[in-house]
Short mmCIF file of C-alpha atoms in Angstrom, two decimals:
data_model
loop_
_atom_site.label_atom_id
_atom_site.label_comp_id
_atom_site.label_asym_id
_atom_site.label_seq_id
_atom_site.Cartn_x
_atom_site.Cartn_y
_atom_site.Cartn_z
CA UNK A 1 91.48 73.84 78.53
CA UNK A 2 91.11 75.26 81.69
CA UNK A 3 87.44 74.75 83.78
CA UNK A 4 87.99 71.77 83.59
CA UNK A 5 91.29 71.12 85.29
CA UNK A 6 90.53 74.20 87.38
CA UNK A 7 87.15 72.29 88.11
CA UNK A 8 88.63 68.64 89.10
CA UNK A 9 91.23 70.75 91.52
CA UNK A 10 94.20 69.16 88.99
CA UNK A 11 95.19 73.03 88.80
CA UNK A 12 95.20 75.84 90.87
CA UNK A 13 94.10 79.16 89.53
CA UNK A 14 94.76 82.87 90.98
CA UNK A 15 93.09 86.56 90.24
CA UNK A 16 95.12 89.68 89.72
CA UNK A 17 93.26 92.24 90.35
CA UNK A 18 94.98 94.69 93.10
CA UNK A 19 97.68 97.07 91.96
CA UNK A 20 99.86 99.11 94.05
CA UNK A 21 97.72 102.25 92.52
CA UNK A 22 94.71 100.42 92.30
CA UNK A 23 93.21 99.04 95.63
CA UNK A 24 89.85 99.84 96.37
CA UNK A 25 89.66 102.01 93.06
CA UNK A 26 90.23 99.44 90.11
CA UNK A 27 90.57 102.48 87.55
CA UNK A 28 93.84 103.32 88.57
CA UNK A 29 94.95 100.05 86.66
CA UNK A 30 98.32 101.01 85.62
CA UNK A 31 99.25 97.58 83.66
CA UNK A 32 98.56 97.89 80.62
CA UNK A 33 97.68 95.18 77.08
CA UNK A 34 98.66 96.75 73.65
CA UNK A 35 97.35 94.17 71.08
CA UNK A 36 100.18 93.20 68.57
CA UNK A 37 98.89 90.73 65.83
CA UNK A 38 96.98 87.72 67.84
CA UNK A 39 98.95 88.47 70.58
CA UNK A 40 98.39 91.76 73.76
CA UNK A 41 101.45 92.29 74.99
CA UNK A 42 101.42 93.15 79.03
CA UNK A 43 103.43 94.80 81.25
CA UNK A 44 102.98 95.85 84.69
CA UNK A 45 102.71 94.54 88.23
CA UNK A 46 100.26 93.15 90.73
CA UNK A 47 100.56 93.17 94.37
CA UNK A 48 98.55 90.99 97.04
CA UNK A 49 97.58 88.30 94.83
CA UNK A 50 96.22 85.20 96.54
CA UNK A 51 97.95 81.39 95.38
CA UNK A 52 100.17 84.04 93.29
CA UNK A 53 103.97 81.67 92.44
CA UNK A 54 101.25 78.49 93.06
CA UNK A 55 98.79 78.61 91.10
CA UNK A 56 99.01 77.51 87.48
CA UNK A 57 96.27 79.40 85.84
CA UNK A 58 95.46 83.51 86.15
CA UNK A 59 92.84 85.62 85.41
CA UNK A 60 94.56 88.97 85.30
CA UNK A 61 93.52 92.67 84.26
CA UNK A 62 94.91 95.40 82.11
CA UNK A 63 94.00 98.66 80.06
CA UNK A 64 93.85 98.50 76.17
CA UNK A 65 91.46 101.17 76.63
CA UNK A 66 93.94 104.13 78.21
CA UNK A 67 91.84 107.16 79.70
CA UNK A 68 88.44 105.95 79.97
CA UNK A 69 88.56 105.26 83.27
CA UNK A 70 87.22 101.40 83.96
CA UNK A 71 84.99 100.99 80.44
CA UNK A 72 89.03 100.45 79.42
CA UNK A 73 90.00 97.83 81.32
CA UNK A 74 90.00 93.54 80.45
CA UNK A 75 90.89 90.08 81.51
CA UNK A 76 92.71 87.54 80.09
CA UNK A 77 93.79 84.43 80.29
CA UNK A 78 97.45 84.17 81.94
CA UNK A 79 99.25 80.97 82.35
CA UNK A 80 102.47 80.05 84.72
CA UNK A 81 105.57 79.70 82.61
CA UNK A 82 105.00 82.41 79.57
CA UNK A 83 108.12 84.16 79.31
CA UNK A 84 108.30 86.98 81.44
CA UNK A 85 105.56 86.42 83.47
CA UNK A 86 107.93 85.91 87.29
CA UNK A 87 106.90 86.60 90.57
CA UNK A 88 107.71 88.72 93.80
CA UNK A 89 108.90 86.93 96.80
CA UNK A 90 105.47 85.55 99.86
CA UNK A 91 104.50 87.81 101.55
CA UNK A 92 105.75 87.85 105.76
CA UNK A 93 101.82 88.56 106.83
CA UNK A 94 100.15 88.54 110.49
CA UNK A 95 97.35 86.76 109.50
CA UNK A 96 96.57 83.92 106.82
CA UNK A 97 99.63 82.48 106.71
CA UNK A 98 98.71 79.60 105.23
CA UNK A 99 98.07 81.32 102.19
CA UNK A 100 101.09 82.44 99.37
CA UNK A 101 100.05 86.22 98.74
CA UNK A 102 102.49 87.28 96.32
CA UNK A 103 103.18 89.65 92.77
CA UNK A 104 102.53 89.59 89.83
CA UNK A 105 105.54 90.73 87.19
CA UNK A 106 104.72 91.44 83.62
CA UNK A 107 107.27 92.13 81.38
CA UNK A 108 106.80 92.00 77.75
CA UNK A 109 104.32 88.82 77.54
CA UNK A 110 102.53 87.40 74.90
CA UNK A 111 98.84 86.54 75.68
CA UNK A 112 97.69 85.02 73.32
CA UNK A 113 94.47 86.49 71.41
CA UNK A 114 91.98 83.94 72.22
CA UNK A 115 92.72 84.13 75.72
CA UNK A 116 90.97 88.13 75.91
CA UNK A 117 87.48 86.98 78.39
CA UNK A 118 85.18 88.34 77.42
CA UNK A 119 85.28 91.65 74.70
CA UNK A 120 87.92 94.49 75.12
CA UNK A 121 86.51 96.28 77.95
CA UNK A 122 84.83 94.08 80.10
CA UNK A 123 87.24 93.01 82.10
CA UNK A 124 85.58 95.58 84.92
CA UNK A 125 82.21 93.97 85.10
CA UNK A 126 84.17 90.43 84.77
CA UNK A 127 85.46 92.32 88.49
CA UNK A 128 83.22 92.84 89.84
CA UNK A 129 80.72 90.30 89.61
CA UNK A 130 83.18 88.33 90.76
CA UNK A 131 84.06 90.04 93.52
CA UNK A 132 80.18 89.60 93.98
CA UNK A 133 80.65 85.69 94.75
CA UNK A 134 83.87 86.13 95.99
CA UNK A 135 82.60 88.30 98.94
CA UNK A 136 80.19 85.36 99.87
CA UNK A 137 83.23 83.69 100.51
CA UNK A 138 84.43 86.12 102.80
CA UNK A 139 82.22 85.77 104.66
CA UNK A 140 82.23 82.66 104.77
CA UNK A 141 85.11 82.83 106.17
CA UNK A 142 84.61 84.91 109.24
CA UNK A 143 81.60 83.46 110.27
CA UNK A 144 84.40 80.60 110.52
CA UNK A 145 86.81 82.14 112.09
CA UNK A 146 84.42 83.81 114.16
CA UNK A 147 81.89 80.71 115.26
CA UNK A 148 85.09 78.50 116.27
CA UNK A 149 87.01 81.45 118.60
CA UNK A 150 83.07 82.08 120.01
CA UNK A 151 83.08 77.91 121.01
CA UNK A 152 86.49 77.95 122.46
CA UNK A 153 85.77 81.13 124.70
CA UNK A 154 82.60 79.42 125.30
CA UNK A 155 84.28 75.94 126.41
CA UNK A 156 87.02 78.09 128.43
CA UNK A 157 84.50 79.89 130.59
CA UNK A 158 82.85 76.55 131.84
CA UNK A 159 86.28 75.01 132.99
CA UNK A 160 87.99 78.55 134.19
CA UNK A 161 87.74 78.60 137.74
CA UNK A 162 87.81 81.73 139.76
CA UNK A 163 86.41 83.67 142.91
CA UNK A 164 85.40 80.33 143.16
CA UNK A 165 83.08 79.41 140.60
CA UNK A 166 83.48 79.00 136.79
CA UNK A 167 84.00 82.43 135.17
CA UNK A 168 80.71 82.39 132.26
CA UNK A 169 78.51 82.52 135.24
CA UNK A 170 80.11 86.33 135.98
CA UNK A 171 77.14 88.66 134.16
CA UNK A 172 79.94 90.53 132.57
CA UNK A 173 81.21 87.02 130.42
CA UNK A 174 77.60 85.84 130.28
CA UNK A 175 76.71 88.87 128.56
CA UNK A 176 79.98 88.34 126.31
CA UNK A 177 79.02 85.39 125.14
CA UNK A 178 75.32 86.21 124.94
CA UNK A 179 76.22 89.35 122.36
CA UNK A 180 78.08 86.64 120.24
CA UNK A 181 76.41 84.00 119.76
CA UNK A 182 73.50 86.81 118.59
CA UNK A 183 75.88 88.26 116.27
CA UNK A 184 77.38 84.97 114.96
CA UNK A 185 73.39 83.86 114.11
CA UNK A 186 72.52 87.94 112.52
CA UNK A 187 76.02 87.04 110.57
CA UNK A 188 74.75 83.66 109.44
CA UNK A 189 71.48 84.77 108.18
CA UNK A 190 72.76 87.25 106.19
CA UNK A 191 75.59 84.95 104.71
CA UNK A 192 72.76 82.54 103.62
CA UNK A 193 70.35 85.06 102.40
CA UNK A 194 73.14 86.37 100.14
CA UNK A 195 74.23 82.45 99.14
CA UNK A 196 70.51 81.95 98.42
CA UNK A 197 70.10 84.83 95.51
CA UNK A 198 73.45 84.04 93.82
CA UNK A 199 72.40 80.53 94.44
CA UNK A 200 68.98 80.88 92.33
CA UNK A 201 70.76 83.72 89.43
CA UNK A 202 68.99 86.43 91.02
CA UNK A 203 70.85 89.91 91.35
CA UNK A 204 72.68 89.78 94.95
CA UNK A 205 76.01 92.33 94.93
CA UNK A 206 74.14 94.32 98.23
CA UNK A 207 73.40 91.17 100.15
CA UNK A 208 76.89 90.11 99.19
CA UNK A 209 78.30 92.84 100.86
CA UNK A 210 75.95 93.26 103.51
CA UNK A 211 76.87 89.93 104.46
CA UNK A 212 80.34 89.90 104.19
CA UNK A 213 80.37 93.47 105.73
CA UNK A 214 78.25 92.51 108.26
CA UNK A 215 80.49 88.65 109.37
CA UNK A 216 83.50 90.94 108.92
CA UNK A 217 82.75 93.22 111.28
CA UNK A 218 81.08 90.89 113.73
CA UNK A 219 83.96 88.74 113.69
CA UNK A 220 86.63 91.60 114.86
CA UNK A 221 84.80 91.88 118.02
CA UNK A 222 83.72 87.80 118.15
CA UNK A 223 87.62 87.36 118.15
CA UNK A 224 87.96 90.89 120.76
CA UNK A 225 85.92 89.36 123.04
CA UNK A 226 87.12 85.12 122.86
CA UNK A 227 90.80 86.66 123.69
CA UNK A 228 89.84 88.50 126.37
CA UNK A 229 87.11 85.13 127.79
CA UNK A 230 90.71 83.17 127.00
CA UNK A 231 93.18 86.15 129.15
CA UNK A 232 96.75 86.72 129.06
CA UNK A 233 97.12 82.17 128.09
CA UNK A 234 95.26 83.72 125.21
CA UNK A 235 97.34 85.88 124.21
CA UNK A 236 99.88 83.05 123.58
CA UNK A 237 100.81 82.36 120.86
CA UNK A 238 100.01 79.09 119.38
CA UNK A 239 96.70 79.50 121.06
CA UNK A 240 93.42 78.89 118.60
CA UNK A 241 91.96 82.37 120.03
CA UNK A 242 94.90 84.07 119.09
CA UNK A 243 95.26 82.57 115.85
CA UNK A 244 91.61 84.09 114.84
CA UNK A 245 92.81 87.39 116.12
CA UNK A 246 95.43 87.47 113.56
CA UNK A 247 93.19 85.83 111.33
CA UNK A 248 90.23 87.93 111.41
CA UNK A 249 91.07 91.58 110.62
CA UNK A 250 91.99 90.53 106.80
CA UNK A 251 88.67 89.67 106.17
CA UNK A 252 87.60 93.66 106.46
CA UNK A 253 90.78 94.18 104.03
CA UNK A 254 90.59 91.70 101.12
CA UNK A 255 87.82 90.78 98.11
CA UNK A 256 86.41 94.90 98.84
CA UNK A 257 87.24 96.34 102.04
CA UNK A 258 84.59 97.04 104.67
CA UNK A 259 84.39 100.64 103.35
CA UNK A 260 83.58 100.34 100.34
CA UNK A 261 81.12 96.88 101.34
CA UNK A 262 79.29 100.41 102.45
CA UNK A 263 79.61 101.95 99.09
CA UNK A 264 78.15 99.32 96.98
CA UNK A 265 75.01 98.93 100.03
CA UNK A 266 74.38 102.66 99.66
CA UNK A 267 74.09 102.91 96.67
CA UNK A 268 71.75 99.47 95.72
CA UNK A 269 69.67 101.56 97.98
CA UNK A 270 69.61 105.34 96.83
CA UNK A 271 70.29 104.01 93.62
CA UNK A 272 71.77 107.04 91.11
CA UNK A 273 70.94 110.67 91.59
CA UNK A 274 71.05 113.10 88.76
CA UNK A 275 74.05 114.27 87.72
CA UNK A 276 74.37 117.99 89.32
CA UNK A 277 78.55 118.60 89.51
CA UNK A 278 81.43 117.51 87.33
CA UNK A 279 82.28 113.95 88.63
CA UNK A 280 86.32 113.68 87.06
CA UNK A 281 86.99 109.49 87.00
CA UNK A 282 90.08 108.21 85.72
CA UNK A 283 92.69 111.51 86.82
CA UNK A 284 95.69 110.84 85.97
CA UNK A 285 98.39 110.18 89.41
CA UNK A 286 101.35 111.65 88.78
CA UNK A 287 104.25 109.87 90.65
CA UNK A 288 104.17 109.02 94.40
CA UNK A 289 107.67 111.00 94.89
CA UNK A 290 106.53 114.07 92.46
CA UNK A 291 107.57 115.01 89.41
CA UNK A 292 110.78 113.74 88.14
CA UNK A 293 113.13 113.78 84.94
CA UNK A 294 112.83 109.69 84.04
CA UNK A 295 115.83 110.23 81.88
CA UNK A 296 116.12 105.65 81.98
CA UNK A 297 118.77 105.02 79.54
CA UNK A 298 118.22 101.63 78.09
CA UNK A 299 119.86 101.00 74.54
CA UNK A 300 123.83 101.01 74.15
CA UNK A 301 125.98 99.05 75.98
CA UNK A 302 126.20 98.33 80.06
CA UNK A 303 129.35 100.94 80.18
CA UNK A 304 127.55 103.05 77.80
CA UNK A 305 125.10 103.31 79.69
CA UNK A 306 126.62 103.66 82.46
CA UNK A 307 128.85 107.00 81.24
CA UNK A 308 125.98 108.44 79.93
CA UNK A 309 124.24 108.18 83.84
CA UNK A 310 127.97 109.13 85.02
CA UNK A 311 128.28 112.40 82.83
CA UNK A 312 124.63 113.34 83.47
CA UNK A 313 124.89 113.77 88.12
CA UNK A 314 127.86 115.49 87.19
CA UNK A 315 125.96 117.75 85.00
CA UNK A 316 123.36 118.65 87.67
CA UNK A 317 126.41 119.31 90.06
CA UNK A 318 127.96 115.98 91.75
CA UNK A 319 131.07 116.13 93.02
CA UNK A 320 132.29 112.88 93.62
CA UNK A 321 135.67 113.98 95.47
CA UNK A 322 133.25 114.30 98.65
CA UNK A 323 132.64 111.37 100.78
CA UNK A 324 129.55 111.81 104.04
CA UNK A 325 131.07 108.81 106.90
CA UNK A 326 129.67 105.68 105.88
CA UNK A 327 127.93 105.59 109.44
CA UNK A 328 125.99 108.18 108.99
CA UNK A 329 122.34 107.59 109.40
CA UNK A 330 120.24 107.58 106.57
CA UNK A 331 118.00 110.96 107.58
CA UNK A 332 120.87 113.40 107.54
CA UNK A 333 122.89 111.59 104.88
CA UNK A 334 122.95 113.53 101.59
CA UNK A 335 123.89 110.15 99.05
CA UNK A 336 122.78 106.96 100.30
CA UNK A 337 122.65 103.67 97.80
CA UNK A 338 120.19 101.43 98.50
CA UNK A 339 119.76 97.72 98.44
CA UNK A 340 116.09 96.03 96.85
CA UNK A 341 115.58 92.18 96.82
CA UNK A 342 117.35 92.30 92.95
CA UNK A 343 120.70 92.08 94.01
CA UNK A 344 120.03 88.27 95.06
CA UNK A 345 122.36 86.83 97.23
CA UNK A 346 123.73 88.45 100.23
CA UNK A 347 127.91 88.55 99.19
CA UNK A 348 125.79 90.85 96.30
CA UNK A 349 125.73 93.49 99.19
CA UNK A 350 129.91 94.47 97.99
CA UNK A 351 128.30 95.00 95.33
CA UNK A 352 126.50 97.98 97.02
CA UNK A 353 129.21 99.22 99.71
CA UNK A 354 131.39 99.97 96.92
CA UNK A 355 129.51 101.42 94.48
CA UNK A 356 128.45 103.79 98.20
CA UNK A 357 131.98 104.36 98.73
CA UNK A 358 132.23 105.37 95.20
CA UNK A 359 129.54 108.14 95.53
CA UNK A 360 130.45 109.38 99.05
CA UNK A 361 127.39 108.06 100.47
CA UNK A 362 126.12 105.71 103.14
CA UNK A 363 124.56 102.42 102.58
CA UNK A 364 120.41 101.63 102.93
CA UNK A 365 118.22 99.27 102.12
CA UNK A 366 114.11 98.43 100.98
CA UNK A 367 111.83 97.07 103.61
CA UNK A 368 112.21 93.72 102.57
CA UNK A 369 116.06 93.64 102.32
CA UNK A 370 116.36 94.62 106.45
CA UNK A 371 113.05 92.81 107.36
CA UNK A 372 112.78 89.46 105.78
CA UNK A 373 116.72 88.79 104.41
CA UNK A 374 117.69 90.57 107.20
CA UNK A 375 120.93 91.97 105.02
CA UNK A 376 121.30 95.60 107.31
CA UNK A 377 120.42 96.24 110.33
CA UNK A 378 116.69 97.74 110.44
CA UNK A 379 117.94 101.12 110.80
CA UNK A 380 119.05 101.00 107.56
CA UNK A 381 115.16 100.51 106.29
CA UNK A 382 114.18 103.47 103.81
CA UNK A 383 110.38 103.69 103.50
CA UNK A 384 107.07 104.90 105.17
CA UNK A 385 107.18 103.08 108.56
CA UNK A 386 111.33 103.52 107.78
CA UNK A 387 113.93 105.78 107.52
CA UNK A 388 113.37 108.86 105.71
CA UNK A 389 115.32 110.16 102.94
CA UNK A 390 115.57 114.23 102.43
CA UNK A 391 119.20 114.69 101.50
CA UNK A 392 120.36 115.09 97.18
CA UNK A 393 121.42 110.99 95.79
CA UNK A 394 119.24 108.44 96.49
CA UNK A 395 120.46 105.47 94.44
CA UNK A 396 117.99 102.44 94.32
CA UNK A 397 119.69 99.54 93.22
CA UNK A 398 117.27 96.56 92.51
CA UNK A 399 114.86 98.27 93.76
CA UNK A 400 111.02 97.44 92.46
CA UNK A 401 109.04 100.67 93.48
CA UNK A 402 106.85 99.74 96.18
CA UNK A 403 104.72 102.55 97.31
CA UNK A 404 106.10 102.58 100.96
CA UNK A 405 109.60 102.89 99.93
CA UNK A 406 108.37 105.38 97.35
CA UNK A 407 106.98 107.91 99.67
CA UNK A 408 110.59 107.36 102.13
CA UNK A 409 112.77 109.12 99.63
CA UNK A 410 109.79 112.05 97.73
CA UNK A 411 112.19 114.03 99.00
CA UNK A 412 115.15 113.29 97.39
CA UNK A 413 116.53 115.88 95.55
CA UNK A 414 117.95 113.27 92.79
CA UNK A 415 116.12 110.05 91.99
CA UNK A 416 118.19 107.36 90.08
CA UNK A 417 117.34 103.56 89.27
CA UNK A 418 118.71 100.59 88.28
CA UNK A 419 116.56 97.48 87.29
CA UNK A 420 116.40 94.81 85.23
CA UNK A 421 112.51 94.73 84.46
CA UNK A 422 111.91 97.62 82.33
CA UNK A 423 108.67 98.76 83.48
CA UNK A 424 109.54 98.59 87.43
CA UNK A 425 107.50 101.53 88.85
CA UNK A 426 111.17 102.50 90.65
CA UNK A 427 111.16 103.81 86.50
CA UNK A 428 108.08 106.14 86.73
CA UNK A 429 109.45 107.96 89.90
CA UNK A 430 112.80 107.82 89.01
CA UNK A 431 115.30 111.41 87.81
CA UNK A 432 117.36 108.95 86.26
CA UNK A 433 117.48 105.32 85.56
CA UNK A 434 119.36 102.40 83.68
CA UNK A 435 117.97 98.66 82.68
CA UNK A 436 120.23 96.33 83.11
CA UNK A 437 121.55 93.13 85.87
CA UNK A 438 122.69 95.28 89.15
CA UNK A 439 125.11 92.66 89.24
CA UNK A 440 126.70 93.94 85.66
CA UNK A 441 125.72 97.62 86.33
CA UNK A 442 126.98 98.33 89.80
CA UNK A 443 130.49 97.61 89.12
CA UNK A 444 130.86 99.48 86.19
CA UNK A 445 129.04 101.99 88.28
CA UNK A 446 131.95 101.97 90.48
CA UNK A 447 134.42 102.15 88.17
CA UNK A 448 133.19 104.98 86.70
CA UNK A 449 132.66 107.16 89.69
CA UNK A 450 135.76 106.02 90.98
CA UNK A 451 138.92 108.20 90.46
CA UNK A 452 141.60 106.53 92.56
CA UNK A 453 142.30 109.93 94.96
CA UNK A 454 140.81 109.38 98.26
CA UNK A 455 137.58 110.45 99.11
CA UNK A 456 137.59 114.00 100.53
CA UNK A 457 135.50 115.20 103.27
CA UNK A 458 132.18 116.79 101.96
CA UNK A 459 131.04 119.66 103.23
CA UNK A 460 127.76 120.50 105.67
CA UNK A 461 125.04 118.60 103.39
CA UNK A 462 123.60 121.63 100.79
CA UNK A 463 120.20 120.72 100.11
CA UNK A 464 119.86 120.85 95.74
CA UNK A 465 117.60 122.13 93.03
CA UNK A 466 115.30 119.58 92.33
CA UNK A 467 113.85 119.73 89.17
CA UNK A 468 110.12 121.26 88.28
CA UNK A 469 108.03 120.96 85.35
CA UNK A 470 107.42 123.65 83.25
CA UNK A 471 104.36 124.95 82.85
CA UNK A 472 102.73 124.33 79.96
CA UNK A 473 99.59 126.98 79.23
CA UNK A 474 96.50 125.50 77.62
CA UNK A 475 95.87 126.57 73.81
CA UNK A 476 91.69 125.32 73.63
CA UNK A 477 88.94 126.89 74.45
CA UNK A 478 86.45 126.93 76.76
CA UNK A 479 82.40 126.71 76.55
CA UNK A 480 79.97 127.47 79.58
CA UNK A 481 76.39 126.04 79.42
CA UNK A 482 73.43 128.41 78.53
CA UNK A 483 71.55 126.18 80.48
CA UNK A 484 73.24 126.30 84.34
CA UNK A 485 77.10 127.95 83.67
CA UNK A 486 77.78 124.64 82.97
CA UNK A 487 82.19 125.30 82.78
CA UNK A 488 83.91 122.59 80.15
CA UNK A 489 87.10 121.96 79.92
CA UNK A 490 88.65 120.24 76.69
CA UNK A 491 91.65 119.24 79.77
CA UNK A 492 89.51 117.04 81.44
CA UNK A 493 86.83 116.07 79.47
CA UNK A 494 83.71 114.09 80.25
CA UNK A 495 84.64 111.13 82.76
CA UNK A 496 80.61 109.98 82.42
CA UNK A 497 79.43 111.56 79.14
CA UNK A 498 82.60 108.95 77.08
CA UNK A 499 84.22 112.16 76.67
CA UNK A 500 88.56 111.72 76.80
CA UNK A 501 90.14 114.84 78.36
CA UNK A 502 91.77 116.16 75.20
CA UNK A 503 89.27 116.24 73.32
CA UNK A 504 87.96 120.06 72.48
CA UNK A 505 84.47 120.80 72.41
CA UNK A 506 84.70 121.50 68.50
CA UNK A 507 85.20 117.76 68.07
CA UNK A 508 82.39 116.46 70.98
CA UNK A 509 79.63 114.56 68.65
CA UNK A 510 76.91 116.40 68.01
CA UNK A 511 74.54 114.42 70.70
CA UNK A 512 76.17 115.33 73.55
CA UNK A 513 74.37 116.88 76.50
CA UNK A 514 75.78 118.76 79.28
CA UNK A 515 76.38 116.90 81.88
CA UNK A 516 75.23 118.83 84.83
CA UNK A 517 71.72 119.51 83.74
CA UNK A 518 71.12 117.77 80.03
CA UNK A 519 70.66 120.66 78.04
CA UNK A 520 71.70 120.02 74.15
CA UNK A 521 75.70 121.09 72.91
CA UNK A 522 73.90 124.08 71.27
CA UNK A 523 73.32 125.45 74.45
CA UNK A 524 77.14 125.77 74.93
CA UNK A 525 78.76 129.12 74.40
CA UNK A 526 82.54 130.31 74.02
CA UNK A 527 84.06 131.87 77.03
#
């Protein structure tokens, strides 16, 4: 059903592993798949997916058993066009611009049970074995980019005359070319070696990592030297060496960063050492914006949800009879209403402006709205590399919740989100939210906040108190190994021993042993 059309080239495939909190650490996967009868219900988002939106068939990785790290990840075959499966916009990348890269968005997607690859929990192994093979391909890609840059530079150096002779006859240029040729040959041998092992069905994880890491590292060095040989002309758009310079960098990042390749290589040559201290895996990641109330209004009519939100904000102490100047900078604003790509057409920006006026604040936006859609000037973009919002009330409209945006609003006193996708990450980072269409919710919210009277000038901003979590004192008992002093903490469990966080000591299987020294469970004493 799937392999034949993929092999024939009749259909295109894609690999959906990376997430906002699961880049190099796949254990941070937050996309979930819950079995419901004959289907798994898939919810979550994937980012930086090659062929996203163009492919017909997707291998998607999701958590089927939470709280056990990578052992709880499973793999699924998902088809384009299934209800609830949508795509974000094409990323505007520095290089490899002919390759489509986009987000995958899953909202209550029903995946037939038979589309589970292998067994539940096999996903991480499937992903890693796929990446092993892919790393050889990326190494070959890096080699091709570097080879092309080298050949162009070599040809140019023979033709470019300076000081009465070809520049290749200058020793500094000749030595650059010699080093480039040597690096290319070494990279090629590493790639061929890994490919031969794979072809012969031998273990090749380490060799693939070596090939990918080395080939992509020297690719950067070679294209840098090639561009230097071209001088100013190589810096111009349209030159092949300029494109190679932009395309080279991604080879050190995708299919596993080069830092991770070194981890793989080191683990292969060192092997597994005896455990001498507790390693906490699969630790729970908190919201990027810190503790938030997460009061999300999902049920009821649009009017009812808006009414509940307005009531909650007024209880927080927000006065909507006052306003700051609309041209106030983001960093100095008390209140900001921001637009994301979910706002749709540019004409809908009037909804944002109207709500900002009703709230008594100013207007902001996500990075794509400013840089790609150009709905607002770049100085209204809120995010890690844009403007930081340090005021009180931030209302995110149609913003999904990318990490770089959330880092720009983490100091807000109150975050409100309006998004049609109930699984949007922004809700996990918000104090209040409404699940609904922004085009329906925003006019209602504007009307609810507008009392028909002109706004008074707001007093100087005073930072309001932010919600803080209630401290909960654990009631469980702690036990210490009588052999080495290792303390078992039920709050952490023992990931390597497959003991989930929250497991009381008395509920641990009797065959469990101390993760530090190997003593039996019976050797532990209560403290």
